[in-house]
Short mmCIF file of C-alpha atoms and ligand atoms in Angstrom, two decimals:
data_model
loop_
_atom_site.label_atom_id
_atom_site.label_comp_id
_atom_site.label_asym_id
_atom_site.label_seq_id
_atom_site.Cartn_x
_atom_site.Cartn_y
_atom_site.Cartn_z
CA MET A 1 -64.10 46.18 -69.65
CA LYS A 2 -65.70 43.53 -67.49
CA ASP A 3 -63.42 40.63 -66.56
CA GLN A 4 -64.73 37.79 -68.67
CA SER A 5 -62.47 35.06 -67.29
CA TRP A 6 -64.18 31.86 -66.14
CA GLN A 7 -62.95 32.74 -62.65
CA ALA A 8 -64.69 36.12 -62.66
CA ARG A 9 -67.84 34.70 -64.22
CA ALA A 10 -68.00 31.93 -61.61
CA ASP A 11 -67.52 34.47 -58.81
CA ALA A 12 -70.13 36.86 -60.19
CA HIS A 13 -73.23 34.68 -60.21
CA SER A 14 -72.52 31.25 -58.73
CA PHE A 15 -72.93 30.91 -54.98
CA TYR A 16 -70.39 28.55 -53.45
CA GLY A 17 -71.36 25.87 -50.93
CA PHE A 18 -68.89 23.96 -48.74
CA THR A 19 -66.09 26.10 -50.19
CA ASP A 20 -63.38 27.90 -48.23
CA LEU A 21 -63.78 31.46 -49.53
CA PRO A 22 -60.28 32.73 -48.58
CA THR A 23 -58.83 29.85 -50.64
CA ILE A 24 -61.00 30.83 -53.60
CA HIS A 25 -59.97 34.47 -53.34
CA ASP A 26 -56.36 33.35 -53.14
CA ARG A 27 -56.23 30.53 -55.68
CA GLY A 28 -59.30 30.91 -57.86
CA THR A 29 -62.01 28.49 -58.88
CA VAL A 30 -61.24 25.43 -60.95
CA VAL A 31 -63.86 25.46 -63.71
CA VAL A 32 -64.09 21.92 -65.04
CA THR A 33 -65.09 21.12 -68.60
CA HIS A 34 -64.79 17.37 -69.10
CA GLY A 35 -63.22 14.15 -67.93
CA GLU A 36 -61.44 11.03 -69.15
CA GLY A 37 -61.34 7.95 -66.94
CA PRO A 38 -60.26 9.18 -63.47
CA TYR A 39 -59.02 12.54 -64.85
CA ILE A 40 -60.79 15.89 -65.14
CA PHE A 41 -59.80 18.89 -67.28
CA ASP A 42 -60.34 22.58 -66.56
CA THR A 43 -60.90 25.66 -68.73
CA GLU A 44 -57.15 26.39 -68.59
CA GLY A 45 -56.40 23.03 -70.16
CA ARG A 46 -54.99 21.60 -66.93
CA LYS A 47 -55.43 17.89 -66.18
CA TYR A 48 -56.06 16.49 -62.71
CA LEU A 49 -56.26 12.97 -61.34
CA ASP A 50 -59.40 13.17 -59.19
CA ALA A 51 -58.52 10.99 -56.20
CA ASN A 52 -61.90 11.82 -54.64
CA SER A 53 -64.06 10.38 -57.47
CA GLY A 54 -65.78 13.77 -57.72
CA LEU A 55 -67.62 13.58 -54.39
CA TRP A 56 -67.06 9.85 -53.78
CA ASN A 57 -69.60 9.06 -56.48
CA MET A 58 -67.94 8.92 -59.94
CA VAL A 59 -66.70 5.39 -59.31
CA ALA A 60 -66.66 4.43 -63.01
CA GLY A 61 -64.75 7.56 -63.99
CA PHE A 62 -65.91 10.63 -65.89
CA ASP A 63 -66.64 9.28 -69.36
CA HIS A 64 -67.83 5.68 -69.02
CA PRO A 65 -69.22 4.82 -72.48
CA GLY A 66 -71.68 2.18 -71.24
CA LEU A 67 -73.27 4.59 -68.77
CA ILE A 68 -73.48 7.36 -71.35
CA ALA A 69 -75.10 4.95 -73.82
CA ALA A 70 -77.61 3.78 -71.19
CA ALA A 71 -78.57 7.41 -70.48
CA GLN A 72 -78.86 8.27 -74.18
CA ALA A 73 -80.97 5.21 -74.93
CA GLN A 74 -83.38 5.91 -72.07
CA TYR A 75 -83.67 9.61 -72.94
CA ALA A 76 -84.61 8.56 -76.47
CA ARG A 77 -87.12 5.97 -75.24
CA PHE A 78 -88.84 7.80 -72.34
CA PRO A 79 -87.10 10.86 -70.91
CA GLY A 80 -89.08 11.44 -67.73
CA TYR A 81 -91.92 10.30 -65.56
CA HIS A 82 -93.02 10.25 -61.91
CA ALA A 83 -93.99 7.48 -59.50
CA PHE A 84 -97.24 8.89 -58.03
CA PHE A 85 -100.91 7.83 -58.28
CA GLY A 86 -100.21 4.19 -59.08
CA ARG A 87 -98.03 4.86 -62.09
CA MET A 88 -94.28 4.31 -62.46
CA SER A 89 -91.84 3.60 -65.27
CA ASP A 90 -90.75 0.11 -66.26
CA GLN A 91 -87.16 1.11 -65.41
CA THR A 92 -88.25 1.86 -61.84
CA VAL A 93 -89.83 -1.57 -61.47
CA MET A 94 -86.68 -3.24 -62.78
CA LEU A 95 -84.31 -1.21 -60.58
CA SER A 96 -86.29 -2.08 -57.43
CA GLU A 97 -86.10 -5.77 -58.30
CA LYS A 98 -82.35 -5.44 -58.87
CA LEU A 99 -81.74 -3.51 -55.64
CA ILE A 100 -83.55 -6.12 -53.54
CA GLU A 101 -81.68 -8.87 -55.39
CA VAL A 102 -78.25 -7.36 -54.62
CA SER A 103 -79.21 -6.18 -51.11
CA PRO A 104 -78.46 -8.28 -48.03
CA PHE A 105 -82.25 -8.64 -47.58
CA ALA A 106 -84.24 -11.76 -48.54
CA ASP A 107 -87.11 -9.48 -49.54
CA GLY A 108 -88.05 -5.82 -49.33
CA LYS A 109 -89.14 -2.63 -51.07
CA VAL A 110 -87.45 0.48 -52.42
CA PHE A 111 -88.47 4.16 -52.32
CA TYR A 112 -86.65 6.70 -54.53
CA THR A 113 -85.42 10.25 -53.90
CA ASN A 114 -83.11 12.69 -55.70
CA SER A 115 -80.27 12.65 -53.17
CA GLY A 116 -78.80 11.02 -50.10
CA SER A 117 -80.09 13.81 -47.85
CA GLU A 118 -83.62 13.25 -49.11
CA ALA A 119 -83.27 9.50 -48.64
CA ASN A 120 -82.32 9.97 -44.97
CA ASP A 121 -85.08 12.54 -44.58
CA THR A 122 -87.55 10.10 -46.13
CA MET A 123 -86.41 7.29 -43.83
CA VAL A 124 -86.99 9.50 -40.78
CA LYS A 125 -90.49 10.37 -42.00
CA MET A 126 -91.14 6.67 -42.61
CA LEU A 127 -90.13 5.83 -39.03
CA TRP A 128 -92.26 8.64 -37.59
CA PHE A 129 -95.21 7.52 -39.74
CA LEU A 130 -94.71 3.88 -38.87
CA HIS A 131 -94.39 4.29 -35.10
CA ALA A 132 -97.39 6.64 -34.95
CA SER A 133 -99.43 4.18 -36.96
CA GLU A 134 -98.46 1.44 -34.51
CA GLY A 135 -99.72 3.50 -31.56
CA LYS A 136 -96.38 5.05 -30.54
CA PRO A 137 -96.55 8.68 -31.73
CA GLN A 138 -93.92 9.68 -29.15
CA LYS A 139 -91.31 7.29 -30.67
CA ARG A 140 -89.58 10.09 -32.66
CA LYS A 141 -86.03 10.70 -31.43
CA ILE A 142 -83.20 9.90 -33.84
CA LEU A 143 -79.84 8.57 -32.68
CA THR A 144 -76.67 9.17 -34.72
CA ARG A 145 -73.00 9.75 -33.86
CA LYS A 146 -70.78 12.82 -33.58
CA ASN A 147 -68.87 13.35 -36.85
CA ALA A 148 -71.55 11.49 -38.80
CA TYR A 149 -72.56 12.92 -42.16
CA HIS A 150 -76.11 12.22 -43.29
CA GLY A 151 -76.80 15.26 -45.47
CA VAL A 152 -77.93 18.87 -45.48
CA THR A 153 -81.73 19.11 -45.42
CA ALA A 154 -83.07 20.35 -42.07
CA VAL A 155 -83.60 16.79 -40.83
CA SER A 156 -80.52 15.14 -42.35
CA ALA A 157 -78.36 18.08 -41.19
CA SER A 158 -79.77 17.49 -37.71
CA MET A 159 -78.60 13.88 -38.01
CA THR A 160 -75.17 15.05 -39.17
CA GLY A 161 -72.89 15.38 -36.15
CA LYS A 162 -70.80 18.36 -37.26
CA PRO A 163 -70.41 21.61 -35.31
CA TYR A 164 -70.90 23.79 -38.42
CA ASN A 165 -74.64 23.13 -38.36
CA SER A 166 -74.98 25.38 -35.30
CA VAL A 167 -74.91 28.37 -37.70
CA PHE A 168 -78.37 27.21 -38.80
CA GLY A 169 -79.62 26.70 -35.26
CA LEU A 170 -79.45 22.95 -35.84
CA PRO A 171 -79.78 20.18 -34.79
CA LEU A 172 -83.54 20.26 -34.30
CA PRO A 173 -84.71 18.97 -30.90
CA GLY A 174 -84.81 15.19 -30.60
CA PHE A 175 -81.66 14.44 -32.64
CA LEU A 176 -79.07 12.92 -30.31
CA HIS A 177 -75.38 12.33 -31.12
CA LEU A 178 -73.41 9.55 -29.47
CA THR A 179 -69.63 9.19 -29.27
CA CYS A 180 -67.80 8.71 -32.58
CA PRO A 181 -66.32 5.18 -32.73
CA HIS A 182 -62.82 6.46 -33.53
CA TYR A 183 -60.51 4.56 -31.20
CA TRP A 184 -57.31 6.48 -32.11
CA ARG A 185 -58.89 9.85 -31.22
CA GLU A 186 -61.58 8.94 -28.68
CA GLY A 187 -59.95 6.05 -26.80
CA GLN A 188 -58.88 6.90 -23.25
CA PRO A 189 -55.33 6.34 -21.96
CA GLY A 190 -54.84 2.66 -21.20
CA GLU A 191 -58.14 1.66 -22.76
CA THR A 192 -57.97 -1.27 -25.21
CA GLU A 193 -59.96 -1.15 -28.44
CA GLU A 194 -62.33 -3.82 -27.08
CA GLN A 195 -62.89 -1.80 -23.90
CA PHE A 196 -63.50 1.31 -26.01
CA THR A 197 -66.14 -0.51 -28.06
CA GLN A 198 -67.76 -1.78 -24.87
CA ARG A 199 -67.81 1.77 -23.44
CA LEU A 200 -69.64 3.02 -26.56
CA ALA A 201 -72.09 0.12 -26.39
CA ASN A 202 -72.73 0.99 -22.73
CA GLU A 203 -73.25 4.63 -23.68
CA LEU A 204 -75.85 3.59 -26.26
CA GLU A 205 -77.72 1.41 -23.77
CA ALA A 206 -77.58 4.07 -21.04
CA THR A 207 -78.94 6.64 -23.51
CA ILE A 208 -81.80 4.36 -24.52
CA ILE A 209 -82.70 3.71 -20.88
CA LYS A 210 -82.45 7.40 -19.95
CA GLU A 211 -84.51 8.64 -22.93
CA GLY A 212 -86.86 5.66 -22.95
CA ALA A 213 -86.82 3.11 -25.79
CA ASP A 214 -90.38 4.14 -26.65
CA THR A 215 -89.17 7.66 -27.52
CA ILE A 216 -86.45 6.54 -29.97
CA ALA A 217 -87.49 6.11 -33.61
CA GLY A 218 -84.24 4.76 -35.00
CA PHE A 219 -80.44 4.64 -35.05
CA PHE A 220 -78.62 5.71 -38.24
CA ALA A 221 -74.96 4.98 -38.97
CA GLU A 222 -72.50 4.96 -41.85
CA PRO A 223 -70.52 1.68 -41.78
CA VAL A 224 -67.38 3.79 -42.33
CA MET A 225 -67.90 7.48 -41.64
CA GLY A 226 -67.07 9.32 -44.84
CA ALA A 227 -67.26 13.10 -44.59
CA GLY A 228 -66.43 12.79 -40.87
CA GLY A 229 -62.88 11.91 -41.98
CA VAL A 230 -62.98 8.27 -43.18
CA ILE A 231 -63.46 6.64 -39.81
CA PRO A 232 -63.88 2.86 -39.76
CA PRO A 233 -65.68 1.60 -36.65
CA SER A 234 -63.70 0.25 -33.72
CA LYS A 235 -63.38 -3.53 -33.51
CA GLY A 236 -66.73 -5.23 -32.84
CA TYR A 237 -68.66 -1.94 -32.80
CA PHE A 238 -71.55 -2.82 -35.10
CA PRO A 239 -72.32 -6.30 -33.72
CA ALA A 240 -72.33 -4.77 -30.19
CA VAL A 241 -74.58 -1.86 -31.20
CA ALA A 242 -76.92 -4.04 -33.29
CA LYS A 243 -77.52 -6.38 -30.35
CA ILE A 244 -78.57 -3.52 -28.06
CA LEU A 245 -80.83 -1.94 -30.69
CA LYS A 246 -82.53 -5.28 -31.24
CA LYS A 247 -83.06 -5.73 -27.50
CA TYR A 248 -84.89 -2.37 -27.30
CA ASP A 249 -86.71 -2.73 -30.63
CA ILE A 250 -85.01 0.25 -32.29
CA PRO A 251 -84.49 0.02 -36.08
CA LEU A 252 -80.88 0.14 -37.31
CA ILE A 253 -80.45 2.06 -40.57
CA SER A 254 -77.21 1.67 -42.51
CA ASP A 255 -76.38 4.87 -44.41
CA GLU A 256 -74.49 3.29 -47.33
CA VAL A 257 -74.45 6.41 -49.51
CA ILE A 258 -70.64 6.13 -49.68
CA CYS A 259 -69.99 2.52 -48.63
CA GLY A 260 -72.61 0.91 -50.89
CA PHE A 261 -71.67 -0.80 -54.16
CA GLY A 262 -68.10 -1.74 -53.46
CA ARG A 263 -66.28 1.15 -51.77
CA THR A 264 -65.21 -0.98 -48.76
CA GLY A 265 -64.34 -4.01 -50.92
CA ASN A 266 -67.74 -5.71 -50.54
CA THR A 267 -71.07 -4.74 -52.06
CA TRP A 268 -72.24 -3.26 -48.73
CA GLY A 269 -70.46 -1.80 -45.74
CA CYS A 270 -72.75 -3.80 -43.46
CA GLU A 271 -71.32 -6.92 -45.08
CA THR A 272 -67.77 -5.75 -44.34
CA TYR A 273 -68.63 -5.05 -40.70
CA ALA A 274 -70.89 -8.07 -40.17
CA PHE A 275 -74.24 -6.60 -39.22
CA MET A 276 -77.76 -6.82 -40.64
CA PRO A 277 -79.56 -3.47 -40.79
CA ASP A 278 -83.33 -2.98 -41.00
CA ALA A 279 -82.94 -0.63 -43.97
CA ILE A 280 -80.21 0.75 -46.24
CA ILE A 281 -79.83 4.30 -47.55
CA SER A 282 -78.16 4.51 -50.96
CA SER A 283 -77.13 7.37 -53.27
CA LYS A 284 -73.83 8.65 -54.76
CA ASN A 285 -72.48 5.33 -56.18
CA LEU A 286 -76.01 4.15 -57.02
CA THR A 287 -75.80 5.87 -60.42
CA ALA A 288 -71.97 6.11 -60.44
CA GLY A 289 -72.63 9.85 -60.16
CA PHE A 290 -74.27 10.02 -63.61
CA PHE A 291 -77.69 11.06 -62.27
CA PRO A 292 -78.91 12.60 -58.99
CA MET A 293 -80.70 9.80 -57.22
CA GLY A 294 -81.15 8.28 -53.78
CA ALA A 295 -82.95 5.20 -52.52
CA VAL A 296 -84.38 3.92 -49.26
CA ILE A 297 -84.09 0.13 -49.34
CA LEU A 298 -86.37 -1.41 -46.71
CA GLY A 299 -85.72 -4.92 -45.43
CA PRO A 300 -88.62 -7.39 -45.20
CA GLU A 301 -89.84 -6.46 -41.72
CA LEU A 302 -89.92 -2.68 -42.24
CA SER A 303 -91.47 -3.22 -45.70
CA ASP A 304 -94.35 -5.19 -44.22
CA ARG A 305 -94.89 -2.74 -41.39
CA MET A 306 -94.73 0.26 -43.74
CA GLN A 307 -97.18 -1.45 -46.07
CA ALA A 308 -99.63 -2.05 -43.19
CA ALA A 309 -99.27 1.54 -41.93
CA SER A 310 -99.93 2.87 -45.44
CA GLU A 311 -102.94 0.58 -45.98
CA ALA A 312 -104.40 1.88 -42.72
CA ILE A 313 -104.74 5.44 -44.08
CA GLU A 314 -104.84 4.35 -47.75
CA GLU A 315 -101.53 5.94 -48.76
CA PHE A 316 -98.02 6.96 -47.75
CA PRO A 317 -98.31 10.72 -48.28
CA HIS A 318 -94.77 11.38 -49.49
CA GLY A 319 -92.81 11.51 -52.75
CA PHE A 320 -90.65 13.72 -54.96
CA THR A 321 -91.63 14.79 -58.46
CA ALA A 322 -88.60 13.02 -59.91
CA SER A 323 -88.73 9.96 -57.57
CA GLY A 324 -87.91 6.88 -59.63
CA HIS A 325 -86.99 8.93 -62.71
CA PRO A 326 -86.74 6.50 -65.65
CA VAL A 327 -83.41 7.88 -66.87
CA GLY A 328 -81.93 7.71 -63.36
CA CYS A 329 -83.23 4.16 -62.94
CA ALA A 330 -81.83 3.06 -66.32
CA ILE A 331 -78.46 4.55 -65.42
CA ALA A 332 -78.52 2.91 -61.96
CA LEU A 333 -79.29 -0.48 -63.51
CA LYS A 334 -76.31 -0.06 -65.82
CA ALA A 335 -74.07 1.31 -63.03
CA ILE A 336 -74.81 -1.70 -60.80
CA ASP A 337 -74.01 -4.00 -63.69
CA VAL A 338 -70.78 -2.14 -64.51
CA VAL A 339 -69.58 -2.11 -60.89
CA MET A 340 -70.54 -5.69 -60.04
CA ASN A 341 -69.99 -7.47 -63.37
CA GLU A 342 -67.44 -5.46 -65.35
CA GLY A 343 -64.56 -5.74 -62.92
CA LEU A 344 -64.85 -2.49 -60.92
CA ALA A 345 -65.69 -4.09 -57.58
CA ASP A 346 -63.03 -6.71 -58.30
CA ASN A 347 -60.51 -3.96 -59.01
CA VAL A 348 -61.12 -2.49 -55.54
CA LYS A 349 -60.74 -5.91 -53.93
CA ARG A 350 -57.59 -6.70 -55.89
CA LEU A 351 -55.83 -3.33 -55.63
CA SER A 352 -56.81 -2.09 -52.18
CA PRO A 353 -53.97 -4.00 -50.44
CA ARG A 354 -51.57 -2.26 -52.81
CA LEU A 355 -53.16 1.11 -52.06
CA GLU A 356 -52.96 0.45 -48.33
CA ALA A 357 -49.30 -0.58 -48.58
CA GLY A 358 -48.42 2.53 -50.59
CA LEU A 359 -50.18 4.79 -48.10
CA ALA A 360 -48.59 2.96 -45.14
CA GLN A 361 -45.21 3.74 -46.66
CA ILE A 362 -46.13 7.45 -46.86
CA ALA A 363 -47.60 7.34 -43.35
CA GLN A 364 -44.16 6.61 -41.91
CA ASN A 365 -43.63 10.35 -42.08
CA PRO A 366 -43.50 11.48 -38.42
CA ASN A 367 -46.10 14.17 -39.15
CA ILE A 368 -48.72 11.56 -40.03
CA GLY A 369 -50.55 10.53 -36.88
CA GLU A 370 -52.90 7.97 -38.33
CA LEU A 371 -53.57 6.18 -41.58
CA ARG A 372 -57.12 4.81 -41.57
CA GLY A 373 -59.55 3.36 -44.04
CA ILE A 374 -60.52 0.27 -45.99
CA GLY A 375 -61.04 -0.67 -49.62
CA TYR A 376 -60.86 2.49 -51.72
CA MET A 377 -61.48 5.02 -48.92
CA TRP A 378 -58.56 6.31 -46.87
CA ALA A 379 -57.46 9.27 -44.78
CA LEU A 380 -54.07 10.41 -43.56
CA GLU A 381 -54.27 12.58 -40.45
CA ALA A 382 -51.53 15.15 -39.97
CA VAL A 383 -50.16 15.79 -36.47
CA LYS A 384 -47.54 18.07 -35.05
CA ASP A 385 -46.48 15.36 -32.61
CA ARG A 386 -47.21 11.74 -33.30
CA GLU A 387 -46.62 10.48 -29.75
CA THR A 388 -49.03 12.89 -28.09
CA LYS A 389 -51.34 13.07 -31.16
CA THR A 390 -51.11 16.86 -30.91
CA PRO A 391 -52.64 18.49 -33.99
CA PHE A 392 -51.06 21.35 -35.88
CA ASP A 393 -52.33 24.80 -34.98
CA GLY A 394 -55.61 25.30 -36.83
CA SER A 395 -54.40 28.65 -38.22
CA LEU A 396 -51.77 26.77 -40.27
CA SER A 397 -54.55 25.08 -42.30
CA VAL A 398 -52.25 22.11 -42.83
CA SER A 399 -54.71 19.83 -44.62
CA GLU A 400 -55.78 22.68 -46.94
CA ARG A 401 -52.12 23.34 -47.75
CA ILE A 402 -51.57 19.66 -48.52
CA ALA A 403 -54.63 19.56 -50.77
CA ASN A 404 -53.50 22.75 -52.52
CA ALA A 405 -49.99 21.38 -53.02
CA CYS A 406 -51.57 18.27 -54.54
CA THR A 407 -53.77 20.37 -56.84
CA ASP A 408 -50.66 22.24 -58.02
CA GLN A 409 -49.29 18.88 -59.14
CA GLY A 410 -52.49 17.79 -60.85
CA LEU A 411 -53.91 15.65 -58.05
CA ILE A 412 -57.25 16.35 -56.41
CA CYS A 413 -57.69 15.18 -52.86
CA ARG A 414 -59.79 16.62 -50.10
CA PRO A 415 -58.85 18.31 -46.84
CA LEU A 416 -61.07 17.22 -43.96
CA GLY A 417 -60.26 18.56 -40.51
CA GLN A 418 -56.56 17.78 -40.13
CA SER A 419 -56.76 14.91 -42.60
CA VAL A 420 -56.53 14.47 -46.34
CA VAL A 421 -58.93 12.03 -47.94
CA LEU A 422 -58.29 9.69 -50.86
CA CYS A 423 -61.23 7.82 -52.36
CA PRO A 424 -60.31 7.19 -56.00
CA PRO A 425 -62.63 5.88 -58.69
CA PHE A 426 -62.89 2.09 -58.79
CA ILE A 427 -61.39 2.07 -62.30
CA LEU A 428 -58.02 3.32 -61.03
CA THR A 429 -55.19 1.28 -62.59
CA GLU A 430 -51.87 0.37 -60.97
CA PRO A 431 -49.83 3.04 -62.84
CA GLN A 432 -52.47 5.68 -61.97
CA MET A 433 -52.31 4.59 -58.33
CA ASP A 434 -48.52 4.96 -58.32
CA GLN A 435 -48.84 8.41 -59.86
CA MET A 436 -51.36 9.38 -57.19
CA LEU A 437 -49.13 8.15 -54.36
CA GLU A 438 -46.04 9.90 -55.75
CA LYS A 439 -47.80 13.25 -56.04
CA LEU A 440 -49.32 12.89 -52.58
CA GLU A 441 -45.97 12.09 -50.98
CA ALA A 442 -44.29 15.04 -52.68
CA ALA A 443 -47.05 17.38 -51.50
CA LEU A 444 -46.83 16.11 -47.92
CA LYS A 445 -43.05 16.51 -47.83
CA LYS A 446 -43.32 20.05 -49.17
CA VAL A 447 -45.95 21.14 -46.64
CA PHE A 448 -44.37 19.45 -43.63
CA ALA A 449 -41.06 21.10 -44.51
CA GLU A 450 -42.89 24.46 -44.41
CA VAL A 451 -44.82 23.95 -41.17
CA GLY A 452 -42.89 21.21 -39.33
C1 PLP B 1 -73.15 12.50 -49.30
C2 PLP B 1 -73.84 11.78 -48.20
C3 PLP B 1 -75.18 12.01 -47.90
C4 PLP B 1 -75.96 13.11 -48.58
O1 PLP B 1 -76.14 12.89 -49.92
P1 PLP B 1 -76.54 14.14 -50.87
O2 PLP B 1 -76.81 13.47 -52.18
O3 PLP B 1 -75.36 15.06 -50.90
O4 PLP B 1 -77.74 14.77 -50.30
C5 PLP B 1 -75.79 11.25 -46.94
N1 PLP B 1 -75.10 10.30 -46.27
C6 PLP B 1 -73.81 10.04 -46.53
C7 PLP B 1 -73.13 8.94 -45.79
C8 PLP B 1 -73.13 10.79 -47.49
O5 PLP B 1 -71.84 10.57 -47.71
#
């Protein structure tokens, strides 16, 4: 008889993405059925504390009644519409107003997508369109950083600075990756953090001069790199970079898909790191993970220029069928309200020092090389030797082992390179945080005893 377990059924017809296949063969797939607060439950009845908020996005937990009610009400009222040909839903109009209101911009306009990748892709097309319209069709190169994560479409994967994209023959030509602003890993012997930041600023300026400012369409950056391993910028990085970009008239785009709506302790990551971008990319937290949706939020200057470029040829020839979906917009409106006005953002602000202190305690383990992060996004990087920052042999798969040991204890956290990532939902309470830290510490001790 055919194996009818959930495991076998998942294996038979569901193609895995970003999944380590040997681990699946070894440990099986976790088939998830439902959630409660920060917990998820699988088909075997096991309960896990999801310390990764799903994929950073389920910030209000997995069963928030207000978000479910907002979705149900909008489905009953008007379950779907587009935003083409001069029509759009009332929810779309209201969400755009709200996004500009809560943005750092005095004024601006919003364009909707179904994902963060599509939002970055859309922003690149906007810049290409805009520069060509302004008589600079050669102003097309995109600057990002190594280790950056901007998505998986052909363009956003080209912006992503990860070696795995070479299997697709990416990046496309014209996508340039600068040094990752990770002082602990990239700083040279004897170099202070300030000198490191200055070196990266010099690298940016030298690149602009070498390539020609008139060939560079824009610079994209996550305030804190997420999927690159939770890497906050080195001290003074963004003010230094922003000044150079301004000097050469290159737009600065803040990819706030993870940092937006409270993850770093402020509404925006650009607020936390004191810079003013020309546009913001939002997704993930935008709907608290309750609907697939992304947004390009243009500041006043890019809005005006995009408007003029569109008027010149009578339209901006771009859009997705589900752009500005009324249910997604209604959920986003509710999610913003829940995060900003129902105590979730405050919870991050209030409890992140406690989280940091708990992790710092765990990071005293000599096999932890670096604890880094801010707000509710942290990584612990494992090392064989703390002094020399020597990593464990890759074949030991240390971070995978740690994550697996956590899963065995009912805690989900994510292996990333040699690090484990913790980015819990904003609703996490103090007892849940203690439970998370206890399980993590036990898993680390177990694995380091095996490999140390
Ligand atoms: C997840 C992510 C994206 C891509 O979003 P998708 O919805 O997965 O396409 C883009 N940028 C950042 C910073 C992200 O974390």
